[in-house]
PDB file of C-alpha atoms in Angstrom:
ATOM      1  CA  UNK A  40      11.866  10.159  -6.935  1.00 86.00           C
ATOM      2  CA  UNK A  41       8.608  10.979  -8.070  1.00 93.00           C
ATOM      3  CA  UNK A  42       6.542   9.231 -10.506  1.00 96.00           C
ATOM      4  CA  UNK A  43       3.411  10.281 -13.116  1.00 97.00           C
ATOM      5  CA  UNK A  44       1.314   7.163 -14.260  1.00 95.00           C
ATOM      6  CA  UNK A  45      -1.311   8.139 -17.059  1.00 96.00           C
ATOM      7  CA  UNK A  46      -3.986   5.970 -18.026  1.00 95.00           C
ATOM      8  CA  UNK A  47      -7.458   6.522 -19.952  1.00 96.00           C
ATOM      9  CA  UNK A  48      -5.700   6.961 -23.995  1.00 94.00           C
ATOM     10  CA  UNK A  49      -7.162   4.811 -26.371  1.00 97.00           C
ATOM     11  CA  UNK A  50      -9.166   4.786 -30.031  1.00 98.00           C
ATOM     12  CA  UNK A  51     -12.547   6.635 -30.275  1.00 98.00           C
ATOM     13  CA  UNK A  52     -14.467   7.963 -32.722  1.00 98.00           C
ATOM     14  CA  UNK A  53     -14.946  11.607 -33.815  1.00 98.00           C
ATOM     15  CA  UNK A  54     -17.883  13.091 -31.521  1.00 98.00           C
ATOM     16  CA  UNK A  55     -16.622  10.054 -28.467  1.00 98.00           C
ATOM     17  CA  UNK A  56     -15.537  10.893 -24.725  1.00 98.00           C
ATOM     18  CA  UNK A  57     -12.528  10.004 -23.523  1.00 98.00           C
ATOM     19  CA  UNK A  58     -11.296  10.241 -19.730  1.00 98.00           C
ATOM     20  CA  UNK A  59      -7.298  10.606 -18.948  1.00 98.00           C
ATOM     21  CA  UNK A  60      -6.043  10.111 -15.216  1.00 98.00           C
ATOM     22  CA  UNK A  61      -2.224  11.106 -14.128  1.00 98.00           C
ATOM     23  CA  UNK A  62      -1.406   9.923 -10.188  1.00 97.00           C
ATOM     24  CA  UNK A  63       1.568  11.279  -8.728  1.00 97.00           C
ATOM     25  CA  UNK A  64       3.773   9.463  -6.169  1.00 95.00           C
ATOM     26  CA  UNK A  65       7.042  10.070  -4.621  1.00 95.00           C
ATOM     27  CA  UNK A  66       8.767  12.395  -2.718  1.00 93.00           C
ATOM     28  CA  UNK A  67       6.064  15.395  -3.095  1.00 94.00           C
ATOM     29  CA  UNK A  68       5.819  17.804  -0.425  1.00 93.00           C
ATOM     30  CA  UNK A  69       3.241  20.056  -2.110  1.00 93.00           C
ATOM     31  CA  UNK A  70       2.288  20.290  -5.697  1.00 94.00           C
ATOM     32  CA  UNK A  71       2.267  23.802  -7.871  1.00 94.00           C
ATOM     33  CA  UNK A  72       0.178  22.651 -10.545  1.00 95.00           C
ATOM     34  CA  UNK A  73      -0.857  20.073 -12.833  1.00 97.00           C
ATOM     35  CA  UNK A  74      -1.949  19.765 -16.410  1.00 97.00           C
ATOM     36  CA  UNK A  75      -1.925  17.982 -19.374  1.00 98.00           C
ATOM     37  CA  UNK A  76       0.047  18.460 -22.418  1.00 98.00           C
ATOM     38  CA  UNK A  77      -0.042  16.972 -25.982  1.00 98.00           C
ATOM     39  CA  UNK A  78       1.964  16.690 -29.014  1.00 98.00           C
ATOM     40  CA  UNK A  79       0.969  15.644 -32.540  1.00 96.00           C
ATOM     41  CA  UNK A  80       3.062  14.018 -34.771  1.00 92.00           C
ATOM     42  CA  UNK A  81       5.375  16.883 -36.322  1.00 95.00           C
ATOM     43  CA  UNK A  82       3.998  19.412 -34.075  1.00 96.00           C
ATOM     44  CA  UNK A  83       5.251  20.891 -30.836  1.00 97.00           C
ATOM     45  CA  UNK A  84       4.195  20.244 -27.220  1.00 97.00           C
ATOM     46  CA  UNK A  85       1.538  21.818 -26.490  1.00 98.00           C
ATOM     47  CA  UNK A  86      -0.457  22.997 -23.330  1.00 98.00           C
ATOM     48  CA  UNK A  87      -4.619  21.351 -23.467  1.00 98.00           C
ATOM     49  CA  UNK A  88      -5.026  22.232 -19.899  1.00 98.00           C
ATOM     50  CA  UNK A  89      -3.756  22.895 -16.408  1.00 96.00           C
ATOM     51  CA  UNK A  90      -4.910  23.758 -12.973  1.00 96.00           C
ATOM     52  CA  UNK A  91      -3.279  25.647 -10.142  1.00 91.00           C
ATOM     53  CA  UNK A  92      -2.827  25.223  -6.182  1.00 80.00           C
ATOM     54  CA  UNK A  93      -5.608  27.677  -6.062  1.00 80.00           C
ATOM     55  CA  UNK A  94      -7.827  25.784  -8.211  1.00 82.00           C
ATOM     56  CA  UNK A  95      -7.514  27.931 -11.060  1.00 93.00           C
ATOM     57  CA  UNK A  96      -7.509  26.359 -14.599  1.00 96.00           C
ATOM     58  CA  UNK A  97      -6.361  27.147 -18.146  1.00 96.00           C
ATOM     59  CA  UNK A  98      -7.437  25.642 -21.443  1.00 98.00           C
ATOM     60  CA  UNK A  99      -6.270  25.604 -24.624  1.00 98.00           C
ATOM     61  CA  UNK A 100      -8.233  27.758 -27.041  1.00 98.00           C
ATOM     62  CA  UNK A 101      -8.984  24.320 -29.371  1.00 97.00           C
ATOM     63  CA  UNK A 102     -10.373  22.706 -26.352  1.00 98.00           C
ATOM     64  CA  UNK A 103     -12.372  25.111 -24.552  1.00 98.00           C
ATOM     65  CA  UNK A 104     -16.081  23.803 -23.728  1.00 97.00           C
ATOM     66  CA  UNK A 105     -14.644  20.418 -24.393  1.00 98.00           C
ATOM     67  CA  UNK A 106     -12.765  19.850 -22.088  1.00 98.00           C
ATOM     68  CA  UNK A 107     -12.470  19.572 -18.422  1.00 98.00           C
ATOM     69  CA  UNK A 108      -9.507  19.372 -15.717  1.00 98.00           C
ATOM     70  CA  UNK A 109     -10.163  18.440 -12.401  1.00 96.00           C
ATOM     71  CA  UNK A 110      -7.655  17.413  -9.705  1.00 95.00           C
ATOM     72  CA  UNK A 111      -8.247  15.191  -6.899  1.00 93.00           C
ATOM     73  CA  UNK A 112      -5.476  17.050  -4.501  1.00 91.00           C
ATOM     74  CA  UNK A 113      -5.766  13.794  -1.539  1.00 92.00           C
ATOM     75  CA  UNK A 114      -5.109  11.368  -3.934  1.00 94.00           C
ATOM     76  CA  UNK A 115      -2.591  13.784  -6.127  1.00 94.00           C
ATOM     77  CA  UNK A 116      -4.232  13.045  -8.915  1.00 96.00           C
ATOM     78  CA  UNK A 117      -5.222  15.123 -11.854  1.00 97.00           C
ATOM     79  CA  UNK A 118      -8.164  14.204 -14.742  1.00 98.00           C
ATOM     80  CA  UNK A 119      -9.091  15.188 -18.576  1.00 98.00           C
ATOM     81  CA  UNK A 120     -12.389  14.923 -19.304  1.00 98.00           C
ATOM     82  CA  UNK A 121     -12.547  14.827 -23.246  1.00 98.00           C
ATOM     83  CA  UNK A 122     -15.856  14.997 -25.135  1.00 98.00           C
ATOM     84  CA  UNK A 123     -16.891  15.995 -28.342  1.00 98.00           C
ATOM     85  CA  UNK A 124     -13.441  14.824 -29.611  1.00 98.00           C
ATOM     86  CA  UNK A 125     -12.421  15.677 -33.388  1.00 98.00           C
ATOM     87  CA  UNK A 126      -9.794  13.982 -35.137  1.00 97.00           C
ATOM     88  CA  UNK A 127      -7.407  16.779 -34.281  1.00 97.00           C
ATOM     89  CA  UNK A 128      -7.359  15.534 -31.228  1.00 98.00           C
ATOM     90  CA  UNK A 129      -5.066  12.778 -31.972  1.00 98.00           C
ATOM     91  CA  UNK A 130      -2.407  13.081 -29.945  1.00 98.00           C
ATOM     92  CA  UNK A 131       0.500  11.699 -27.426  1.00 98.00           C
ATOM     93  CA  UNK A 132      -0.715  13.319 -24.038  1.00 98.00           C
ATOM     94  CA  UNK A 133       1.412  13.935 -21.319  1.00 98.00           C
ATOM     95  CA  UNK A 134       1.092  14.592 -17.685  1.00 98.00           C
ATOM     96  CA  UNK A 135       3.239  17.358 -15.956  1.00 98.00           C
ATOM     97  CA  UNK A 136       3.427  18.582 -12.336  1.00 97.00           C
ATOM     98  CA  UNK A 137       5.618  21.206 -11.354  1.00 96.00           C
ATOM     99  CA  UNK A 138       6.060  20.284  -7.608  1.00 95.00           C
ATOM    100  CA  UNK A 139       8.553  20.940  -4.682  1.00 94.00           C
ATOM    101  CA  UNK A 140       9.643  18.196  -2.521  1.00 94.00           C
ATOM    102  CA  UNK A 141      10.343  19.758   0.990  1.00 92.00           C
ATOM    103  CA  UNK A 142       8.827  23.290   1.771  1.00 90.00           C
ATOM    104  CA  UNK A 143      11.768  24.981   1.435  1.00 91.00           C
ATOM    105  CA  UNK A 144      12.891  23.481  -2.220  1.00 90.00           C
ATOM    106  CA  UNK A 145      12.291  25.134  -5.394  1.00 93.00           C
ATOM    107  CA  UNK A 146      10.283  24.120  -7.436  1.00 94.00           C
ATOM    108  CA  UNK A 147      10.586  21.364  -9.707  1.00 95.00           C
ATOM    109  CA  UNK A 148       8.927  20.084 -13.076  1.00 96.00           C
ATOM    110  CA  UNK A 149       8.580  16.155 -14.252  1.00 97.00           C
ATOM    111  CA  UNK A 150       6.452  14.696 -16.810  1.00 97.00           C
ATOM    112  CA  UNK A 151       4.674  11.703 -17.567  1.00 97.00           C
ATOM    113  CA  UNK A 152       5.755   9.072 -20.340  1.00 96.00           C
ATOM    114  CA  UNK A 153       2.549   9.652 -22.083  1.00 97.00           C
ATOM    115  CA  UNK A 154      -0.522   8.006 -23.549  1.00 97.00           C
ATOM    116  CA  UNK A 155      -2.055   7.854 -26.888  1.00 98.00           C
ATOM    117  CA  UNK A 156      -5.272   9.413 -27.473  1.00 98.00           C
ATOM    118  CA  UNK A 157      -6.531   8.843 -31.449  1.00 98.00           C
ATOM    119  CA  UNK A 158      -9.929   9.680 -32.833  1.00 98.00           C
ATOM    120  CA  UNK A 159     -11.100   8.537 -36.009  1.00 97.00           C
ATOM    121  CA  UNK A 160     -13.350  10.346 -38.432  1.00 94.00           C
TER     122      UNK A 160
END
């Protein structure tokens, strides 16, 4: 089993930081990539950022020179560094990894349960 746990969401105001965490545990042999995903109320899922086994990262358009991914690969761990954060924000954020669990396994996706990121105007 492997598990996600997300932590950092809260309530901030419009122009506030916010910093989002994701650990993952379990039976992990290596780890693909990592990223963060969000979805608005009556919106789809949508990628905000992810970053690759060879450290290469993608942002949303919305959230580029806002945001920042980094990933702590000992500890499995991947952050979202939020500033300047606009009411559009607002969000449900989730944590995926897309992972293999013995070398030889394809590879596998799992998700986080989420946390709530809202900014007020």
């Amino acid at each position: 089993q492997v598990q996600l746990v997300e932590s950092g969401g809260g309530l901030v105001q419009a122009g506030g930081s916010l910093r989002l965490s994701c650990a993952a545990s379990g039976s992990i042999f290596s780890i693909n990539a990592m990223g963060w995903y969000r979805q608005a109320p009556g919106k789809q899922r949508e990628l905000v950022a992810d970053t690759t086994s060879g450290s290469s990262t993608n942002y949303a358009d919305s959230v580029k020179g806002r945001f920042t991914i980094s990933r702590d690969r000992a500890k499995n761990t991947v952050y979202l560094q939020m500033n300047s954060l606009k009411p559009e924000d607002t969000a449900v954020y989730y944590c995926h990894a897309e992972y293999k669990s013995t070398w030889y396994s394809r590879a596998y996706d799992h998700w986080g349960q989420g946390t709530q990121v809202t900014v007020s105007s």
